[in-house]
mmCIF file of C-alpha atoms in Angstrom:
data_model
loop_
_atom_site.group_PDB
_atom_site.id
_atom_site.type_symbol
_atom_site.label_atom_id
_atom_site.label_comp_id
_atom_site.label_asym_id
_atom_site.label_seq_id
_atom_site.Cartn_x
_atom_site.Cartn_y
_atom_site.Cartn_z
ATOM 1 C CA MET A 45 -32.817 -11.711 -4.502
ATOM 2 C CA VAL A 46 -35.046 -14.705 -5.564
ATOM 3 C CA THR A 47 -34.620 -15.896 -9.029
ATOM 4 C CA ASP A 48 -36.290 -19.369 -9.130
ATOM 5 C CA GLY A 49 -39.991 -18.344 -8.573
ATOM 6 C CA SER A 50 -40.166 -19.306 -4.858
ATOM 7 C CA ALA A 51 -41.207 -16.866 -2.311
ATOM 8 C CA PRO A 52 -38.376 -14.402 -0.884
ATOM 9 C CA ALA A 53 -37.711 -15.040 3.148
ATOM 10 C CA LEU A 54 -39.694 -12.780 4.932
ATOM 11 C CA HIS A 55 -36.913 -12.283 7.481
ATOM 12 C CA ASP A 56 -33.127 -12.466 7.333
ATOM 13 C CA ARG A 57 -31.858 -13.526 10.786
ATOM 14 C CA ARG A 58 -28.375 -12.316 10.074
ATOM 15 C CA ARG A 59 -29.400 -8.768 10.544
ATOM 16 C CA PRO A 60 -30.912 -7.712 13.943
ATOM 17 C CA ASP A 61 -34.480 -6.328 13.991
ATOM 18 C CA ILE A 62 -34.694 -2.778 15.466
ATOM 19 C CA VAL A 63 -37.953 -0.695 16.052
ATOM 20 C CA VAL A 64 -37.119 3.139 16.375
ATOM 21 C CA ILE A 65 -39.931 5.366 18.106
ATOM 22 C CA GLY A 66 -39.609 9.266 18.397
ATOM 23 C CA ALA A 67 -42.038 11.303 20.242
ATOM 24 C CA SER A 68 -42.105 14.914 21.871
ATOM 25 C CA ALA A 69 -42.826 15.440 25.376
ATOM 26 C CA GLY A 70 -46.493 14.729 25.022
ATOM 27 C CA GLY A 71 -45.828 11.489 23.654
ATOM 28 C CA ALA A 72 -45.092 9.666 27.049
ATOM 29 C CA HIS A 73 -48.259 8.183 27.608
ATOM 30 C CA ALA A 74 -48.444 6.637 23.917
ATOM 31 C CA LEU A 75 -44.928 5.101 24.543
ATOM 32 C CA ARG A 76 -46.138 3.803 27.948
ATOM 33 C CA VAL A 77 -49.124 2.118 26.215
ATOM 34 C CA LEU A 78 -47.227 0.841 23.130
ATOM 35 C CA LEU A 79 -44.194 -0.689 25.342
ATOM 36 C CA ALA A 80 -46.607 -1.999 27.852
ATOM 37 C CA GLY A 81 -48.127 -4.433 24.885
ATOM 38 C CA LEU A 82 -44.853 -5.715 23.895
ATOM 39 C CA PRO A 83 -44.112 -9.328 25.200
ATOM 40 C CA ALA A 84 -40.936 -9.821 27.331
ATOM 41 C CA ASP A 85 -39.376 -11.956 24.776
ATOM 42 C CA PHE A 86 -39.945 -9.447 21.652
ATOM 43 C CA ALA A 87 -37.349 -10.089 19.504
ATOM 44 C CA ALA A 88 -36.470 -6.728 18.176
ATOM 45 C CA ALA A 89 -34.182 -4.001 19.881
ATOM 46 C CA VAL A 90 -36.525 -0.947 20.720
ATOM 47 C CA PHE A 91 -34.942 2.446 20.524
ATOM 48 C CA VAL A 92 -37.285 5.261 22.124
ATOM 49 C CA VAL A 93 -36.162 8.892 21.672
ATOM 50 C CA LEU A 94 -38.281 11.576 23.520
ATOM 51 C CA HIS A 95 -37.650 15.252 22.475
ATOM 52 C CA LEU A 96 -37.499 17.366 25.662
ATOM 53 C CA PRO A 97 -36.822 21.085 26.272
ATOM 54 C CA GLU A 98 -33.188 21.861 27.133
ATOM 55 C CA GLY A 99 -32.376 21.387 30.381
ATOM 56 C CA ALA A 100 -35.498 19.237 31.256
ATOM 57 C CA LYS A 101 -35.119 16.412 33.609
ATOM 58 C CA SER A 102 -36.793 13.080 32.099
ATOM 59 C CA GLN A 103 -38.436 10.450 34.232
ATOM 60 C CA LEU A 104 -39.090 8.529 31.192
ATOM 61 C CA ALA A 105 -36.831 5.516 31.788
ATOM 62 C CA ALA A 106 -38.395 4.887 35.144
ATOM 63 C CA VAL A 107 -41.937 5.415 33.787
ATOM 64 C CA LEU A 108 -41.272 3.057 30.942
ATOM 65 C CA ARG A 109 -39.463 0.468 33.051
ATOM 66 C CA ARG A 110 -42.474 0.186 35.211
ATOM 67 C CA ALA A 111 -44.846 -0.198 32.264
ATOM 68 C CA SER A 112 -42.926 -2.814 30.335
ATOM 69 C CA THR A 113 -41.234 -6.056 30.815
ATOM 70 C CA LEU A 114 -38.606 -5.341 28.392
ATOM 71 C CA SER A 115 -35.011 -5.140 29.687
ATOM 72 C CA ASP A 116 -33.525 -1.538 29.351
ATOM 73 C CA ALA A 117 -30.666 0.801 29.215
ATOM 74 C CA THR A 118 -30.415 4.619 28.954
ATOM 75 C CA GLY A 119 -28.465 6.625 26.743
ATOM 76 C CA ALA A 120 -27.479 10.188 27.073
ATOM 77 C CA GLY A 121 -25.324 13.169 25.864
ATOM 78 C CA GLY A 122 -24.019 11.126 22.791
ATOM 79 C CA ARG A 123 -24.331 7.391 23.915
#
């Protein structure tokens, strides 16, 4: 909180920045376009969640990996 009349800091570097993106199965193209526009040194962690039918095999990680210069990790089943 700022009490001396000065402008508050726009960002607190003690806390990491995150971007969370959710989409349905039809959102894969939009995710690819969005992530392709982010620079390799994008400072925030980006979490992507894609809703798929139960039992569906997803190639999303491979598709996004080809479209983006960001490093990646894939989670599944509670990870």
